Structure formats: C-alpha cells, structure tokens
Amino acid sequence: MKIYIDGSFYPEPEAKVSVFDHGLLYGDGIFEGIRFYNGRVFRLTEHLERLYDSAKAIALKIPLSLAEMEEATLETIRQNNLRDGYIRLLVTRGKGNLGLSPDRCPKASIIIIADKIQLYPEEKYQKGMVMVTCATRRATPAALLPAVKSLNYLNNIMAKVEASHAGADEGVMLNEQGYVAECTGDNIFVVRRGAVTTPPVYAGALCGINRGVVLDICHELGIPTREMEMTRYDVYTADECFLTGTAAEVIAAIELDTRPIGDGKPGPVTQRIIERFRAITQSTGTEIYK
Ligand code: PXG
C-alpha cells in the first residue's frame, strides 16, 4: 500500500507522522471518508468542499488548492491500482511544540490513505441494525461544532462504546435538548406513512454527503421528505428506519431500545432507496483512470 503524505508516497511501514503533530497531540485537524466504486470516486467534489469548509471553521489553512487536493486524491488511488475502496483524507495542524497553540505549527500536514473497505457483515444489510440510545450526548455547537468533521471523535467513540457494550450495532445520539441528532458515524432517517424524515443539521448532525444523496433520491422517486426535529418517540413509532453514511451506505435499522421499529424488518421504502442508491454509486462519480 502506498500512502500520500505531504506530496510524497510512502509504503505503509514508512508512512509516519511526527509525535509533535497536533493532530496526534490534540486531535487538532479534520478528515473525510470517501468511497470509490467501479473506477469512480463518489461525490468527490462534495467531500472536498466539506473538507475545506471544516478547515475554514477551525481556522486551518490547507496548503493545497481544492483542485490540487482532488488530483492528489485520485493519484493516491492510482498508485494503489484500486477501482473499489475507501479513502481516508486527513489534514492535521502539522508539527508544532507541546503547547496547544497552533501558532507554532507553521504548516498543515496532508495524509491520504486509499484502502479496501471493511463493510458491515452482509447479514446486517439483510436483517437490519439493532440500536440503543446513548447516554453520551452529541457535542453541543457551543463547545465543538458538530458540522466540522474534526479529528476530535471521542464524543462519538464513547457513544459507540456504549452501543457495543449494550450489544447493539449502532447508537442513537441525542443533542443537549434530548432531540435525536444522528448515530455515532451515520445520519438517521425514519419513514412514516410513506414520508421520510431526518433531523435538521442544526439538531447536531454532521451534514452527511449520503444524507444529501438520499434526500435527492427521495425527490426523484416522489417520496415526500421533511427535515424536522425528532425525538426517540418518532423512531419507536416509525414504520421504518434507516441510516446513511460513507461506510454503511444505506442500511435498515430495525430496533431501538428493545422496541422493534415497524414490523422489525427492513421496510419497502428503505429497500427502494437502497436499490436506487446502489445504481447511482455504480454509475456516477469522478473517473480515476482517464
Ligand atoms: N455523522 C457522523 C458523526 C459521521 O462521522 C456521518 C454522519 C455520515 O456522513 P457521510 O458524509 O459519510 O454520509 C459520519 C461519517 C466508520 C466511520 O468507520 C464513519 C464516518 C466517519 C469515520 C468513520 O463508520 N462517518
């Protein structure tokens, strides 16, 4: 495997960062997770735009233009001869000293890893995911902006730990007010009487790229959509529930806090959306090998 670091490619054992990198010392940095399918990168521009927005929000200057970043990303996939896989793109504050101020970090570091994707087991796609509500709340925007895809993921990781200790596949995270924000690494949707609802981004969700793709699919299929605050009640009493994210794509969720959602099986609206989603991922995107 060849990994991009600051303009050069390194074999995996030699792909290393400084122990003084503030990405490591303080979680000071941002990232993206991006999929490529069938020789095409899915929604590459949208992911890169979100990366540059995250950078702006944390006052981080990325030393490449968006076009240069796009080329570096494509070249990393080419160097690894892959057609299907996953990209992890990181921009850290770079090397500094032991003080937390980024003033001593002269240049941000860019790391791009292209790898095969580790998917959820096929059984989860057939049967759907079991979820619990986490006691760990989504970080409030007053403390850490949830729209920034930062390297500071401890909030979500603690929620993930809760979910897995409870024997569930995913955890539902609430915001400070107790409204549903999202899951630990996925956005959440419910279906009720044929209409699709997802929490608004201001409820504490990341503005997921696949969330946007699914809203577009619903419009195309004539399925009504709403972005509305939701409580656990709305999930307990939904006909269907599904999650979206780069790793999971679109996956049904069939239980929350021991209550089956609908009949406890992946529902027909979810299935229609999954079918359309798969067709779009296979047929659109930025060509890697031109
Ligand atoms: N919410 C959060 C908190 C995320 O981290 C999503 C929603 C979905 O966004 P996209 O743009 O991917 O549709 C994410 C992204 C993993 C993993 O291994 C998942 C993400 C990030 C890093 C790792 O499951 N999810």
PDB file of C-alpha atoms and ligand atoms in Angstrom:
ATOM      1  CA  MET A   1       0.000   0.000   0.000  1.00  0.00           C
ATOM      2  CA  LYS A   2       1.262   3.477  -0.873  1.00  0.00           C
ATOM      3  CA  ILE A   3       0.262   6.376   1.338  1.00  0.00           C
ATOM      4  CA  TYR A   4       0.385  10.052   0.442  1.00  0.00           C
ATOM      5  CA  ILE A   5       1.984  12.365   2.986  1.00  0.00           C
ATOM      6  CA  ASP A   6       2.655  15.991   2.072  1.00  0.00           C
ATOM      7  CA  GLY A   7       3.300  15.412  -1.614  1.00  0.00           C
ATOM      8  CA  SER A   8       5.203  12.090  -1.473  1.00  0.00           C
ATOM      9  CA  PHE A   9       4.150   8.437  -1.484  1.00  0.00           C
ATOM     10  CA  TYR A  10       5.418   6.040   1.163  1.00  0.00           C
ATOM     11  CA  PRO A  11       4.989   2.287   1.668  1.00  0.00           C
ATOM     12  CA  GLU A  12       2.777   1.687   4.701  1.00  0.00           C
ATOM     13  CA  PRO A  13       5.574   0.801   7.196  1.00  0.00           C
ATOM     14  CA  GLU A  14       7.320   4.077   6.354  1.00  0.00           C
ATOM     15  CA  ALA A  15       4.209   6.262   6.336  1.00  0.00           C
ATOM     16  CA  LYS A  16       4.697   8.072   9.653  1.00  0.00           C
ATOM     17  CA  VAL A  17       3.914  11.386  11.294  1.00  0.00           C
ATOM     18  CA  SER A  18       5.811  13.331  13.925  1.00  0.00           C
ATOM     19  CA  VAL A  19       4.931  12.804  17.589  1.00  0.00           C
ATOM     20  CA  PHE A  20       4.753  16.625  17.661  1.00  0.00           C
ATOM     21  CA  ASP A  21       1.919  16.694  15.119  1.00  0.00           C
ATOM     22  CA  HIS A  22      -1.004  18.460  16.755  1.00  0.00           C
ATOM     23  CA  GLY A  23      -3.378  16.037  15.052  1.00  0.00           C
ATOM     24  CA  LEU A  24      -1.943  13.425  17.422  1.00  0.00           C
ATOM     25  CA  LEU A  25      -1.289  15.657  20.446  1.00  0.00           C
ATOM     26  CA  TYR A  26      -4.640  17.455  20.447  1.00  0.00           C
ATOM     27  CA  GLY A  27      -6.904  15.959  17.787  1.00  0.00           C
ATOM     28  CA  ASP A  28      -6.350  19.257  16.005  1.00  0.00           C
ATOM     29  CA  GLY A  29      -7.276  18.526  12.415  1.00  0.00           C
ATOM     30  CA  ILE A  30     -10.026  17.416  10.081  1.00  0.00           C
ATOM     31  CA  PHE A  31     -10.803  14.445   7.878  1.00  0.00           C
ATOM     32  CA  GLU A  32     -13.006  12.945   5.201  1.00  0.00           C
ATOM     33  CA  GLY A  33     -14.032   9.379   4.436  1.00  0.00           C
ATOM     34  CA  ILE A  34     -14.784   8.914   0.734  1.00  0.00           C
ATOM     35  CA  ARG A  35     -15.807   5.839  -1.297  1.00  0.00           C
ATOM     36  CA  PHE A  36     -14.909   4.909  -4.842  1.00  0.00           C
ATOM     37  CA  TYR A  37     -16.865   2.419  -6.855  1.00  0.00           C
ATOM     38  CA  ASN A  38     -16.135   0.843 -10.229  1.00  0.00           C
ATOM     39  CA  GLY A  39     -13.270   3.241 -11.026  1.00  0.00           C
ATOM     40  CA  ARG A  40     -15.126   6.393  -9.983  1.00  0.00           C
ATOM     41  CA  VAL A  41     -14.935   8.478  -6.817  1.00  0.00           C
ATOM     42  CA  PHE A  42     -18.396   9.073  -5.390  1.00  0.00           C
ATOM     43  CA  ARG A  43     -19.288  12.729  -4.695  1.00  0.00           C
ATOM     44  CA  LEU A  44     -15.615  13.736  -4.563  1.00  0.00           C
ATOM     45  CA  THR A  45     -16.245  17.466  -5.006  1.00  0.00           C
ATOM     46  CA  GLU A  46     -18.844  17.493  -2.213  1.00  0.00           C
ATOM     47  CA  HIS A  47     -16.469  15.720   0.167  1.00  0.00           C
ATOM     48  CA  LEU A  48     -13.648  18.134  -0.700  1.00  0.00           C
ATOM     49  CA  GLU A  49     -15.926  21.140  -0.282  1.00  0.00           C
ATOM     50  CA  ARG A  50     -16.913  19.866   3.165  1.00  0.00           C
ATOM     51  CA  LEU A  51     -13.204  19.369   3.984  1.00  0.00           C
ATOM     52  CA  TYR A  52     -12.406  22.970   3.007  1.00  0.00           C
ATOM     53  CA  ASP A  53     -15.423  24.220   4.991  1.00  0.00           C
ATOM     54  CA  SER A  54     -14.232  22.240   8.040  1.00  0.00           C
ATOM     55  CA  ALA A  55     -10.765  23.802   7.579  1.00  0.00           C
ATOM     56  CA  LYS A  56     -12.224  27.269   7.399  1.00  0.00           C
ATOM     57  CA  ALA A  57     -14.293  26.707  10.538  1.00  0.00           C
ATOM     58  CA  ILE A  58     -11.228  25.706  12.577  1.00  0.00           C
ATOM     59  CA  ALA A  59      -9.001  28.405  11.016  1.00  0.00           C
ATOM     60  CA  LEU A  60      -6.742  25.851   9.336  1.00  0.00           C
ATOM     61  CA  LYS A  61      -5.008  26.720   6.096  1.00  0.00           C
ATOM     62  CA  ILE A  62      -4.795  23.751   3.738  1.00  0.00           C
ATOM     63  CA  PRO A  63      -1.562  24.065   1.738  1.00  0.00           C
ATOM     64  CA  LEU A  64      -3.209  22.774  -1.484  1.00  0.00           C
ATOM     65  CA  SER A  65      -5.989  24.213  -3.613  1.00  0.00           C
ATOM     66  CA  LEU A  66      -9.159  22.146  -3.918  1.00  0.00           C
ATOM     67  CA  ALA A  67      -8.166  21.164  -7.490  1.00  0.00           C
ATOM     68  CA  GLU A  68      -4.718  20.054  -6.300  1.00  0.00           C
ATOM     69  CA  MET A  69      -6.306  18.085  -3.466  1.00  0.00           C
ATOM     70  CA  GLU A  70      -8.610  16.377  -5.967  1.00  0.00           C
ATOM     71  CA  GLU A  71      -5.622  15.366  -8.111  1.00  0.00           C
ATOM     72  CA  ALA A  72      -3.635  14.139  -5.048  1.00  0.00           C
ATOM     73  CA  THR A  73      -6.638  12.016  -4.029  1.00  0.00           C
ATOM     74  CA  LEU A  74      -7.046  10.471  -7.492  1.00  0.00           C
ATOM     75  CA  GLU A  75      -3.280   9.869  -7.780  1.00  0.00           C
ATOM     76  CA  THR A  76      -3.253   8.045  -4.413  1.00  0.00           C
ATOM     77  CA  ILE A  77      -5.890   5.621  -5.719  1.00  0.00           C
ATOM     78  CA  ARG A  78      -3.958   5.163  -8.979  1.00  0.00           C
ATOM     79  CA  GLN A  79      -0.714   4.470  -7.086  1.00  0.00           C
ATOM     80  CA  ASN A  80      -2.561   1.614  -5.348  1.00  0.00           C
ATOM     81  CA  ASN A  81      -4.237   0.311  -8.513  1.00  0.00           C
ATOM     82  CA  LEU A  82      -7.662   0.205  -6.920  1.00  0.00           C
ATOM     83  CA  ARG A  83     -11.104   0.504  -8.545  1.00  0.00           C
ATOM     84  CA  ASP A  84     -13.294  -0.031  -5.471  1.00  0.00           C
ATOM     85  CA  GLY A  85     -12.434   1.129  -1.986  1.00  0.00           C
ATOM     86  CA  TYR A  86     -12.273   3.786   0.666  1.00  0.00           C
ATOM     87  CA  ILE A  87     -10.228   6.950   1.013  1.00  0.00           C
ATOM     88  CA  ARG A  88      -9.302   8.492   4.332  1.00  0.00           C
ATOM     89  CA  LEU A  89      -8.117  12.039   3.842  1.00  0.00           C
ATOM     90  CA  LEU A  90      -6.694  13.917   6.832  1.00  0.00           C
ATOM     91  CA  VAL A  91      -5.419  17.412   7.269  1.00  0.00           C
ATOM     92  CA  THR A  92      -3.680  17.890  10.601  1.00  0.00           C
ATOM     93  CA  ARG A  93      -2.496  21.165  12.118  1.00  0.00           C
ATOM     94  CA  GLY A  94       1.009  19.804  11.496  1.00  0.00           C
ATOM     95  CA  LYS A  95       4.162  19.695  13.554  1.00  0.00           C
ATOM     96  CA  GLY A  96       4.358  22.142  16.450  1.00  0.00           C
ATOM     97  CA  ASN A  97       5.605  22.095  20.019  1.00  0.00           C
ATOM     98  CA  LEU A  98       3.976  20.744  23.178  1.00  0.00           C
ATOM     99  CA  GLY A  99       1.908  23.885  23.696  1.00  0.00           C
ATOM    100  CA  LEU A 100      -1.638  23.705  22.415  1.00  0.00           C
ATOM    101  CA  SER A 101      -1.476  26.910  20.422  1.00  0.00           C
ATOM    102  CA  PRO A 102      -1.443  26.279  16.667  1.00  0.00           C
ATOM    103  CA  ASP A 103       0.657  29.429  16.242  1.00  0.00           C
ATOM    104  CA  ARG A 104       3.743  27.242  16.475  1.00  0.00           C
ATOM    105  CA  CYS A 105       2.541  24.888  13.728  1.00  0.00           C
ATOM    106  CA  PRO A 106       3.845  26.509  10.545  1.00  0.00           C
ATOM    107  CA  LYS A 107       2.327  24.085   8.032  1.00  0.00           C
ATOM    108  CA  ALA A 108      -0.651  21.734   7.979  1.00  0.00           C
ATOM    109  CA  SER A 109       0.046  18.119   7.003  1.00  0.00           C
ATOM    110  CA  ILE A 110      -1.977  16.174   4.458  1.00  0.00           C
ATOM    111  CA  ILE A 111      -2.346  12.403   4.604  1.00  0.00           C
ATOM    112  CA  ILE A 112      -4.302  10.368   2.048  1.00  0.00           C
ATOM    113  CA  ILE A 113      -4.877   6.645   2.518  1.00  0.00           C
ATOM    114  CA  ALA A 114      -6.647   4.541  -0.122  1.00  0.00           C
ATOM    115  CA  ASP A 115      -7.646   1.075   1.016  1.00  0.00           C
ATOM    116  CA  LYS A 116     -10.181  -1.670   0.524  1.00  0.00           C
ATOM    117  CA  ILE A 117     -13.323  -1.040   2.513  1.00  0.00           C
ATOM    118  CA  GLN A 118     -14.268  -3.006   5.611  1.00  0.00           C
ATOM    119  CA  LEU A 119     -18.035  -3.335   5.263  1.00  0.00           C
ATOM    120  CA  TYR A 120     -20.632  -4.316   7.830  1.00  0.00           C
ATOM    121  CA  PRO A 121     -21.312  -8.063   7.513  1.00  0.00           C
ATOM    122  CA  GLU A 122     -23.799  -8.859   4.714  1.00  0.00           C
ATOM    123  CA  GLU A 123     -26.172 -10.206   7.400  1.00  0.00           C
ATOM    124  CA  LYS A 124     -26.649  -6.642   8.731  1.00  0.00           C
ATOM    125  CA  TYR A 125     -27.757  -5.469   5.276  1.00  0.00           C
ATOM    126  CA  GLN A 126     -30.260  -8.352   5.089  1.00  0.00           C
ATOM    127  CA  LYS A 127     -31.612  -8.177   8.635  1.00  0.00           C
ATOM    128  CA  GLY A 128     -31.020  -4.556   9.639  1.00  0.00           C
ATOM    129  CA  MET A 129     -29.259  -2.892  12.558  1.00  0.00           C
ATOM    130  CA  VAL A 130     -30.153  -3.011  16.241  1.00  0.00           C
ATOM    131  CA  MET A 131     -29.752   0.340  18.009  1.00  0.00           C
ATOM    132  CA  VAL A 132     -29.744   1.736  21.536  1.00  0.00           C
ATOM    133  CA  THR A 133     -29.955   5.339  22.721  1.00  0.00           C
ATOM    134  CA  CYS A 134     -26.625   6.502  24.146  1.00  0.00           C
ATOM    135  CA  ALA A 135     -26.273   8.456  27.383  1.00  0.00           C
ATOM    136  CA  THR A 136     -23.367  10.308  25.767  1.00  0.00           C
ATOM    137  CA  ARG A 137     -24.868  13.347  24.075  1.00  0.00           C
ATOM    138  CA  ARG A 138     -23.729  14.801  20.776  1.00  0.00           C
ATOM    139  CA  ALA A 139     -21.329  17.686  21.460  1.00  0.00           C
ATOM    140  CA  THR A 140     -23.156  20.973  21.649  1.00  0.00           C
ATOM    141  CA  PRO A 141     -22.235  23.525  18.961  1.00  0.00           C
ATOM    142  CA  ALA A 142     -21.292  25.909  21.768  1.00  0.00           C
ATOM    143  CA  ALA A 143     -18.384  23.572  22.581  1.00  0.00           C
ATOM    144  CA  LEU A 144     -17.459  21.744  19.383  1.00  0.00           C
ATOM    145  CA  LEU A 145     -19.210  22.405  16.081  1.00  0.00           C
ATOM    146  CA  PRO A 146     -20.839  19.109  15.036  1.00  0.00           C
ATOM    147  CA  ALA A 147     -20.730  20.160  11.366  1.00  0.00           C
ATOM    148  CA  VAL A 148     -16.932  20.147  11.449  1.00  0.00           C
ATOM    149  CA  LYS A 149     -15.580  16.708  10.600  1.00  0.00           C
ATOM    150  CA  SER A 150     -12.718  17.043  13.048  1.00  0.00           C
ATOM    151  CA  LEU A 151     -10.152  14.570  14.343  1.00  0.00           C
ATOM    152  CA  ASN A 152     -11.803  15.040  17.735  1.00  0.00           C
ATOM    153  CA  TYR A 153     -14.085  11.980  17.625  1.00  0.00           C
ATOM    154  CA  LEU A 154     -14.009  10.976  21.288  1.00  0.00           C
ATOM    155  CA  ASN A 155     -17.617  12.086  21.723  1.00  0.00           C
ATOM    156  CA  ASN A 156     -18.789   9.641  19.047  1.00  0.00           C
ATOM    157  CA  ILE A 157     -16.363   6.920  20.113  1.00  0.00           C
ATOM    158  CA  MET A 158     -17.678   6.969  23.705  1.00  0.00           C
ATOM    159  CA  ALA A 159     -21.201   6.615  22.312  1.00  0.00           C
ATOM    160  CA  LYS A 160     -20.040   3.752  20.064  1.00  0.00           C
ATOM    161  CA  VAL A 161     -18.510   2.022  23.109  1.00  0.00           C
ATOM    162  CA  GLU A 162     -21.846   2.344  24.948  1.00  0.00           C
ATOM    163  CA  ALA A 163     -23.704   0.853  21.997  1.00  0.00           C
ATOM    164  CA  SER A 164     -21.368  -2.085  21.612  1.00  0.00           C
ATOM    165  CA  HIS A 165     -21.312  -2.765  25.374  1.00  0.00           C
ATOM    166  CA  ALA A 166     -25.109  -2.919  25.183  1.00  0.00           C
ATOM    167  CA  GLY A 167     -24.810  -5.496  22.393  1.00  0.00           C
ATOM    168  CA  ALA A 168     -26.201  -3.139  19.735  1.00  0.00           C
ATOM    169  CA  ASP A 169     -24.878  -2.410  16.247  1.00  0.00           C
ATOM    170  CA  GLU A 170     -25.264   1.365  16.450  1.00  0.00           C
ATOM    171  CA  GLY A 171     -26.018   4.071  18.993  1.00  0.00           C
ATOM    172  CA  VAL A 172     -28.521   6.891  18.598  1.00  0.00           C
ATOM    173  CA  MET A 173     -27.090  10.164  19.886  1.00  0.00           C
ATOM    174  CA  LEU A 174     -29.331  12.899  21.258  1.00  0.00           C
ATOM    175  CA  ASN A 175     -28.476  16.577  21.417  1.00  0.00           C
ATOM    176  CA  GLU A 176     -28.460  18.582  24.651  1.00  0.00           C
ATOM    177  CA  GLN A 177     -32.223  19.161  24.426  1.00  0.00           C
ATOM    178  CA  GLY A 178     -32.876  15.447  24.028  1.00  0.00           C
ATOM    179  CA  TYR A 179     -33.755  15.520  20.332  1.00  0.00           C
ATOM    180  CA  VAL A 180     -32.302  12.866  18.041  1.00  0.00           C
ATOM    181  CA  ALA A 181     -29.159  14.184  16.339  1.00  0.00           C
ATOM    182  CA  GLU A 182     -27.675  11.204  14.488  1.00  0.00           C
ATOM    183  CA  CYS A 183     -25.879   7.918  15.107  1.00  0.00           C
ATOM    184  CA  THR A 184     -22.196   7.597  16.040  1.00  0.00           C
ATOM    185  CA  GLY A 185     -21.000   7.550  12.421  1.00  0.00           C
ATOM    186  CA  ASP A 186     -24.195   7.744  10.369  1.00  0.00           C
ATOM    187  CA  ASN A 187     -27.184  10.010   9.790  1.00  0.00           C
ATOM    188  CA  ILE A 188     -30.623   8.700  10.746  1.00  0.00           C
ATOM    189  CA  PHE A 189     -33.917   8.704   8.818  1.00  0.00           C
ATOM    190  CA  VAL A 190     -37.403   7.437   9.665  1.00  0.00           C
ATOM    191  CA  VAL A 191     -40.281   6.559   7.350  1.00  0.00           C
ATOM    192  CA  ARG A 192     -43.875   7.077   8.482  1.00  0.00           C
ATOM    193  CA  ARG A 193     -46.936   6.818   6.251  1.00  0.00           C
ATOM    194  CA  GLY A 194     -44.735   6.952   3.179  1.00  0.00           C
ATOM    195  CA  ALA A 195     -42.901  10.174   4.147  1.00  0.00           C
ATOM    196  CA  VAL A 196     -39.210  10.333   5.049  1.00  0.00           C
ATOM    197  CA  THR A 197     -37.963  12.466   7.977  1.00  0.00           C
ATOM    198  CA  THR A 198     -34.416  13.215   9.110  1.00  0.00           C
ATOM    199  CA  PRO A 199     -33.240  15.621  11.827  1.00  0.00           C
ATOM    200  CA  PRO A 200     -32.057  19.012  10.556  1.00  0.00           C
ATOM    201  CA  VAL A 201     -28.313  19.589  10.630  1.00  0.00           C
ATOM    202  CA  TYR A 202     -28.781  22.204  13.366  1.00  0.00           C
ATOM    203  CA  ALA A 203     -30.039  19.437  15.694  1.00  0.00           C
ATOM    204  CA  GLY A 204     -26.407  18.347  15.948  1.00  0.00           C
ATOM    205  CA  ALA A 205     -25.904  16.145  12.897  1.00  0.00           C
ATOM    206  CA  LEU A 206     -22.995  16.129  10.520  1.00  0.00           C
ATOM    207  CA  CYS A 207     -24.200  17.299   7.116  1.00  0.00           C
ATOM    208  CA  GLY A 208     -23.633  13.840   5.639  1.00  0.00           C
ATOM    209  CA  ILE A 209     -22.912  13.559   1.937  1.00  0.00           C
ATOM    210  CA  ASN A 210     -25.013  10.396   1.737  1.00  0.00           C
ATOM    211  CA  ARG A 211     -27.783  12.114   3.689  1.00  0.00           C
ATOM    212  CA  GLY A 212     -27.908  14.607   0.813  1.00  0.00           C
ATOM    213  CA  VAL A 213     -27.840  11.817  -1.789  1.00  0.00           C
ATOM    214  CA  VAL A 214     -30.792  10.088  -0.084  1.00  0.00           C
ATOM    215  CA  LEU A 215     -32.817  13.321   0.085  1.00  0.00           C
ATOM    216  CA  ASP A 216     -32.177  13.731  -3.679  1.00  0.00           C
ATOM    217  CA  ILE A 217     -33.248  10.114  -4.311  1.00  0.00           C
ATOM    218  CA  CYS A 218     -36.497  10.693  -2.384  1.00  0.00           C
ATOM    219  CA  HIS A 219     -37.286  13.756  -4.530  1.00  0.00           C
ATOM    220  CA  GLU A 220     -36.561  11.756  -7.670  1.00  0.00           C
ATOM    221  CA  LEU A 221     -38.803   8.880  -6.517  1.00  0.00           C
ATOM    222  CA  GLY A 222     -41.586  11.219  -5.428  1.00  0.00           C
ATOM    223  CA  ILE A 223     -41.215  10.337  -1.737  1.00  0.00           C
ATOM    224  CA  PRO A 224     -42.066  13.350   0.482  1.00  0.00           C
ATOM    225  CA  THR A 225     -39.218  14.446   2.793  1.00  0.00           C
ATOM    226  CA  ARG A 226     -39.018  16.585   5.903  1.00  0.00           C
ATOM    227  CA  GLU A 227     -36.079  17.863   7.899  1.00  0.00           C
ATOM    228  CA  MET A 228     -37.636  18.132  11.324  1.00  0.00           C
ATOM    229  CA  GLU A 229     -36.605  17.727  14.941  1.00  0.00           C
ATOM    230  CA  MET A 230     -37.273  14.188  16.115  1.00  0.00           C
ATOM    231  CA  THR A 231     -37.481  12.506  19.490  1.00  0.00           C
ATOM    232  CA  ARG A 232     -36.967   8.847  20.369  1.00  0.00           C
ATOM    233  CA  TYR A 233     -40.779   8.527  20.182  1.00  0.00           C
ATOM    234  CA  ASP A 234     -40.621   9.253  16.455  1.00  0.00           C
ATOM    235  CA  VAL A 235     -38.154   6.403  15.985  1.00  0.00           C
ATOM    236  CA  TYR A 236     -40.057   3.965  18.262  1.00  0.00           C
ATOM    237  CA  THR A 237     -43.286   4.572  16.357  1.00  0.00           C
ATOM    238  CA  ALA A 238     -41.885   4.808  12.814  1.00  0.00           C
ATOM    239  CA  ASP A 239     -42.836   2.318  10.108  1.00  0.00           C
ATOM    240  CA  GLU A 240     -39.209   2.093   9.001  1.00  0.00           C
ATOM    241  CA  CYS A 241     -35.818   3.479   9.940  1.00  0.00           C
ATOM    242  CA  PHE A 242     -32.527   3.557   8.044  1.00  0.00           C
ATOM    243  CA  LEU A 243     -29.049   5.017   8.410  1.00  0.00           C
ATOM    244  CA  THR A 244     -26.759   6.643   5.841  1.00  0.00           C
ATOM    245  CA  GLY A 245     -23.006   7.109   5.795  1.00  0.00           C
ATOM    246  CA  THR A 246     -19.941   6.575   3.661  1.00  0.00           C
ATOM    247  CA  ALA A 247     -19.034   3.323   5.412  1.00  0.00           C
ATOM    248  CA  ALA A 248     -22.579   1.938   5.806  1.00  0.00           C
ATOM    249  CA  GLU A 249     -24.085   3.418   2.589  1.00  0.00           C
ATOM    250  CA  VAL A 250     -27.832   2.999   3.268  1.00  0.00           C
ATOM    251  CA  ILE A 251     -28.739   0.341   5.845  1.00  0.00           C
ATOM    252  CA  ALA A 252     -32.002  -0.510   7.607  1.00  0.00           C
ATOM    253  CA  ALA A 253     -32.319  -0.141  11.403  1.00  0.00           C
ATOM    254  CA  ILE A 254     -34.933  -2.449  12.907  1.00  0.00           C
ATOM    255  CA  GLU A 255     -34.863  -1.886  16.663  1.00  0.00           C
ATOM    256  CA  LEU A 256     -34.274   0.944  19.153  1.00  0.00           C
ATOM    257  CA  ASP A 257     -34.012   0.336  22.912  1.00  0.00           C
ATOM    258  CA  THR A 258     -35.626  -3.131  22.530  1.00  0.00           C
ATOM    259  CA  ARG A 259     -38.656  -1.717  20.639  1.00  0.00           C
ATOM    260  CA  PRO A 260     -38.986  -3.206  17.161  1.00  0.00           C
ATOM    261  CA  ILE A 261     -39.352  -0.482  14.519  1.00  0.00           C
ATOM    262  CA  GLY A 262     -42.407  -1.213  12.352  1.00  0.00           C
ATOM    263  CA  ASP A 263     -42.550  -4.986  11.965  1.00  0.00           C
ATOM    264  CA  GLY A 264     -38.875  -5.280  12.950  1.00  0.00           C
ATOM    265  CA  LYS A 265     -37.737  -5.960   9.392  1.00  0.00           C
ATOM    266  CA  PRO A 266     -36.169  -3.727   6.710  1.00  0.00           C
ATOM    267  CA  GLY A 267     -39.081  -1.922   5.057  1.00  0.00           C
ATOM    268  CA  PRO A 268     -40.124  -1.380   1.424  1.00  0.00           C
ATOM    269  CA  VAL A 269     -39.300   2.356   1.236  1.00  0.00           C
ATOM    270  CA  THR A 270     -35.823   1.634   2.625  1.00  0.00           C
ATOM    271  CA  GLN A 271     -35.374  -1.135   0.026  1.00  0.00           C
ATOM    272  CA  ARG A 272     -36.345   1.184  -2.847  1.00  0.00           C
ATOM    273  CA  ILE A 273     -33.891   3.816  -1.656  1.00  0.00           C
ATOM    274  CA  ILE A 274     -31.096   1.235  -1.274  1.00  0.00           C
ATOM    275  CA  GLU A 275     -31.662  -0.018  -4.833  1.00  0.00           C
ATOM    276  CA  ARG A 276     -31.515   3.467  -6.300  1.00  0.00           C
ATOM    277  CA  PHE A 277     -28.505   4.363  -4.129  1.00  0.00           C
ATOM    278  CA  ARG A 278     -26.566   1.336  -5.425  1.00  0.00           C
ATOM    279  CA  ALA A 279     -27.374   2.230  -9.036  1.00  0.00           C
ATOM    280  CA  ILE A 280     -26.128   5.804  -8.503  1.00  0.00           C
ATOM    281  CA  THR A 281     -22.870   4.731  -6.813  1.00  0.00           C
ATOM    282  CA  GLN A 282     -22.108   2.329  -9.669  1.00  0.00           C
ATOM    283  CA  SER A 283     -22.801   4.802 -12.460  1.00  0.00           C
ATOM    284  CA  THR A 284     -21.697   8.271 -11.298  1.00  0.00           C
ATOM    285  CA  GLY A 285     -18.554   9.902  -9.908  1.00  0.00           C
ATOM    286  CA  THR A 286     -15.174  11.327 -10.850  1.00  0.00           C
ATOM    287  CA  GLU A 287     -13.260   8.971 -13.161  1.00  0.00           C
ATOM    288  CA  ILE A 288      -9.973   7.789 -11.650  1.00  0.00           C
ATOM    289  CA  TYR A 289      -8.300   6.305 -14.747  1.00  0.00           C
ATOM    290  CA  LYS A 290      -8.959   8.646 -17.682  1.00  0.00           C
TER     291      LYS A 290
HETATM  292  N1  PXG B   1     -22.399  11.506  11.150  1.00  0.00           N
HETATM  293  C1  PXG B   1     -21.160  11.360  11.649  1.00  0.00           C
HETATM  294  C2  PXG B   1     -20.878  11.761  13.046  1.00  0.00           C
HETATM  295  C3  PXG B   1     -20.139  10.836  10.828  1.00  0.00           C
HETATM  296  O1  PXG B   1     -18.903  10.686  11.304  1.00  0.00           O
HETATM  297  C4  PXG B   1     -21.769  10.610   9.030  1.00  0.00           C
HETATM  298  C5  PXG B   1     -22.714  11.161   9.892  1.00  0.00           C
HETATM  299  C6  PXG B   1     -22.167  10.284   7.623  1.00  0.00           C
HETATM  300  O2  PXG B   1     -21.616  11.240   6.730  1.00  0.00           O
HETATM  301  P1  PXG B   1     -21.271  10.882   5.220  1.00  0.00           P
HETATM  302  O3  PXG B   1     -20.744  12.151   4.647  1.00  0.00           O
HETATM  303  O4  PXG B   1     -20.246   9.791   5.251  1.00  0.00           O
HETATM  304  O5  PXG B   1     -22.526  10.444   4.561  1.00  0.00           O
HETATM  305  C7  PXG B   1     -20.454  10.457   9.502  1.00  0.00           C
HETATM  306  C8  PXG B   1     -19.374   9.924   8.617  1.00  0.00           C
HETATM  307  C9  PXG B   1     -16.959   4.493  10.244  1.00  0.00           C
HETATM  308  C10 PXG B   1     -16.813   5.967  10.036  1.00  0.00           C
HETATM  309  O6  PXG B   1     -15.927   3.795  10.278  1.00  0.00           O
HETATM  310  C11 PXG B   1     -17.886   6.727   9.684  1.00  0.00           C
HETATM  311  C12 PXG B   1     -17.740   8.096   9.482  1.00  0.00           C
HETATM  312  C13 PXG B   1     -16.535   8.664   9.673  1.00  0.00           C
HETATM  313  C14 PXG B   1     -15.459   7.888  10.037  1.00  0.00           C
HETATM  314  C15 PXG B   1     -15.567   6.521  10.203  1.00  0.00           C
HETATM  315  O7  PXG B   1     -18.108   4.046  10.396  1.00  0.00           O
HETATM  316  N2  PXG B   1     -18.881   8.743   9.162  1.00  0.00           N
END
